[in-house]
């Protein structure tokens, strides 16, 4: 690798811009002012939201928010179609929330603590201090008094609480057969008129892709219905205030130390228990590694792995683990013959990706890595670099529309200490980051490696056959391939997990987990397999 190459210099500049805390702190919270001013501009007057009268305003606002990488009302995922895994589809999902899950919004004490912690964050961003006033004037942003900030925070939390109430519980979305609802653009427009769906999508789909997607897959139609009704209970300013707060919360990580510390204080009080920021070099290493994953991964692999020969040895290692799994399948008494046959075939057909990517991009190739980051712009400004990364990542995502799935891509980087199995790809992926001691060492007896990384890979292989994997066939297609007899036998055999979870208690609360939904419990039973 040429250490003076364009992409290496860009990676260095990206890291240095993150480490330049003097410049970042001198700007305070002001780098986000242009975006905040635009959100205010999109909602010029306060009035009750009515559709289709306000569909255009909501559409323009959601386009702008997604351009910043923020999805306040719904989340879109571009990936393999569960029922046709060779084709890319757009999935419409429920959004992420400011708090970890919807259950938090049922507790008044949590919401009060949320408001108490959020107020100083928003005050830091929008109070009329000398620095803020100067930059707000340049951005044409009106700053707020304490009363105005209190109203903003109150509106935002109230809207978010309504969104949380409208959402389905996570355990109600575990079964992919009940969350697969394809709808054409016409159907989406008729069913959920809060958005001009074609206009919204066309803001992101590259112009050279002239055909609209034939359909989108709606994960939770009931949430979308509730969302339409919910929006009709709001005014334009209430929705605007929610978008303002969501923008701030999503971008604080790229701002000054004081603003970031206030947000960390709020998170620590609410759920994380951690009030201190990470050391800056850790934050910047993680951020740079995320953006320049394949390039950083190449340096990591060169320093830690034995090259192609070791990767090929690992392939043989995984093949032996698959063979061991197949032998286990032949002995499991709750599998009937038809299901056992398909389980064996699925295990035999699992593909493995090990250590590092050899395509999309090929980490062994300077040219491939150069092409991977060719359209990414890097400057000395950390905040502007983050905006550039967001635009670059969005362009890569939306360029997949109406295209065959590139099954060579990874969902992790080579340096990540992790592993995963994908149901639509029927593949197990093991990055080089976890192929190190204590999990793996080519110099130790094989038995130790089987007990280390073998346990990890064996666990990931189990997901091909667990309560979710059973719904995807050997080609990664959503299809129920277990017989009813096998399913009933499995539920009987796994009842011990349900019983175990139902007898656990919450420390300090003297409450059991009794009543935890059975599908939820059985889903986690696979996490105990190693």
CSV table of N, CA and C in Angstrom, one decimal, residues 11-25 257 260 278-288 380-383 385:
chain,number,residue,atom,x,y,z
A,11,UNK,N,-7.7,9.6,4.7
A,11,UNK,CA,-8.0,9.0,6.0
A,11,UNK,C,-7.2,9.7,7.1
A,12,UNK,N,-6.0,10.1,6.9
A,12,UNK,CA,-5.2,10.9,7.8
A,12,UNK,C,-5.9,12.2,8.1
A,13,UNK,N,-6.3,12.9,7.1
A,13,UNK,CA,-7.0,14.2,7.2
A,13,UNK,C,-8.3,14.1,8.0
A,14,UNK,N,-9.0,13.0,7.7
A,14,UNK,CA,-10.3,12.7,8.5
A,14,UNK,C,-10.0,12.6,9.9
A,15,UNK,N,-9.0,11.8,10.3
A,15,UNK,CA,-8.7,11.6,11.7
A,15,UNK,C,-8.2,12.9,12.3
A,16,UNK,N,-7.3,13.6,11.7
A,16,UNK,CA,-6.8,14.8,12.2
A,16,UNK,C,-7.8,15.9,12.4
A,17,UNK,N,-8.8,15.9,11.5
A,17,UNK,CA,-9.9,16.9,11.7
A,17,UNK,C,-10.7,16.6,13.0
A,18,UNK,N,-10.8,15.3,13.3
A,18,UNK,CA,-11.6,14.9,14.5
A,18,UNK,C,-10.8,15.2,15.7
A,19,UNK,N,-9.4,15.0,15.7
A,19,UNK,CA,-8.6,15.3,16.8
A,19,UNK,C,-8.3,16.8,17.1
A,20,UNK,N,-8.7,17.6,16.1
A,20,UNK,CA,-8.4,19.1,16.3
A,20,UNK,C,-9.5,19.7,17.2
A,21,UNK,N,-9.4,19.4,18.5
A,21,UNK,CA,-10.4,19.8,19.4
A,21,UNK,C,-10.4,21.3,19.6
A,22,UNK,N,-9.3,22.0,19.5
A,22,UNK,CA,-9.2,23.4,19.6
A,22,UNK,C,-10.1,24.1,18.6
A,23,UNK,N,-10.0,23.7,17.4
A,23,UNK,CA,-10.9,24.3,16.4
A,23,UNK,C,-12.4,23.9,16.6
A,24,UNK,N,-12.6,22.6,16.9
A,24,UNK,CA,-14.0,22.2,17.1
A,24,UNK,C,-14.6,22.9,18.3
A,25,UNK,N,-13.9,23.1,19.4
A,25,UNK,CA,-14.4,23.8,20.6
A,25,UNK,C,-14.6,25.3,20.3
A,257,UNK,N,-16.8,20.0,22.9
A,257,UNK,CA,-16.8,19.1,24.1
A,257,UNK,C,-17.9,19.5,25.1
A,260,UNK,N,-21.2,18.1,23.8
A,260,UNK,CA,-21.2,16.6,23.8
A,260,UNK,C,-21.3,16.1,25.3
A,278,UNK,N,-15.7,9.4,26.1
A,278,UNK,CA,-14.5,8.6,25.7
A,278,UNK,C,-13.3,9.4,25.5
A,279,UNK,N,-12.1,8.9,25.7
A,279,UNK,CA,-10.9,9.7,25.3
A,279,UNK,C,-11.1,10.0,23.8
A,280,UNK,N,-10.6,11.2,23.4
A,280,UNK,CA,-10.8,11.7,22.1
A,280,UNK,C,-10.2,10.8,21.0
A,281,UNK,N,-9.0,10.2,21.3
A,281,UNK,CA,-8.4,9.4,20.3
A,281,UNK,C,-9.2,8.1,20.0
A,282,UNK,N,-9.9,7.6,21.0
A,282,UNK,CA,-10.8,6.4,20.8
A,282,UNK,C,-12.0,6.8,19.9
A,283,UNK,N,-12.6,8.0,20.2
A,283,UNK,CA,-13.7,8.4,19.4
A,283,UNK,C,-13.3,8.6,18.0
A,284,UNK,N,-12.1,9.2,17.7
A,284,UNK,CA,-11.7,9.5,16.4
A,284,UNK,C,-11.2,8.3,15.6
A,285,UNK,N,-10.6,7.3,16.4
A,285,UNK,CA,-10.2,6.1,15.7
A,285,UNK,C,-11.5,5.3,15.3
A,286,UNK,N,-12.5,5.2,16.1
A,286,UNK,CA,-13.7,4.5,15.8
A,286,UNK,C,-14.4,5.2,14.6
A,287,UNK,N,-14.5,6.5,14.6
A,287,UNK,CA,-15.2,7.3,13.6
A,287,UNK,C,-14.4,7.1,12.2
A,288,UNK,N,-13.1,7.2,12.3
A,288,UNK,CA,-12.3,7.1,11.0
A,288,UNK,C,-12.4,5.7,10.5
A,380,UNK,N,-10.5,20.0,6.2
A,380,UNK,CA,-9.9,20.2,7.6
A,380,UNK,C,-11.0,20.3,8.6
A,381,UNK,N,-12.3,20.5,8.2
A,381,UNK,CA,-13.4,20.7,9.1
A,381,UNK,C,-14.1,19.3,9.4
A,382,UNK,N,-14.1,19.0,10.7
A,382,UNK,CA,-14.7,17.7,11.1
A,382,UNK,C,-16.2,17.7,10.8
A,383,UNK,N,-16.9,18.8,11.1
A,383,UNK,CA,-18.3,18.7,10.9
A,383,UNK,C,-18.6,18.6,9.4
A,385,UNK,N,-16.7,17.3,7.2
A,385,UNK,CA,-16.4,15.9,6.8
A,385,UNK,C,-17.5,14.9,7.1
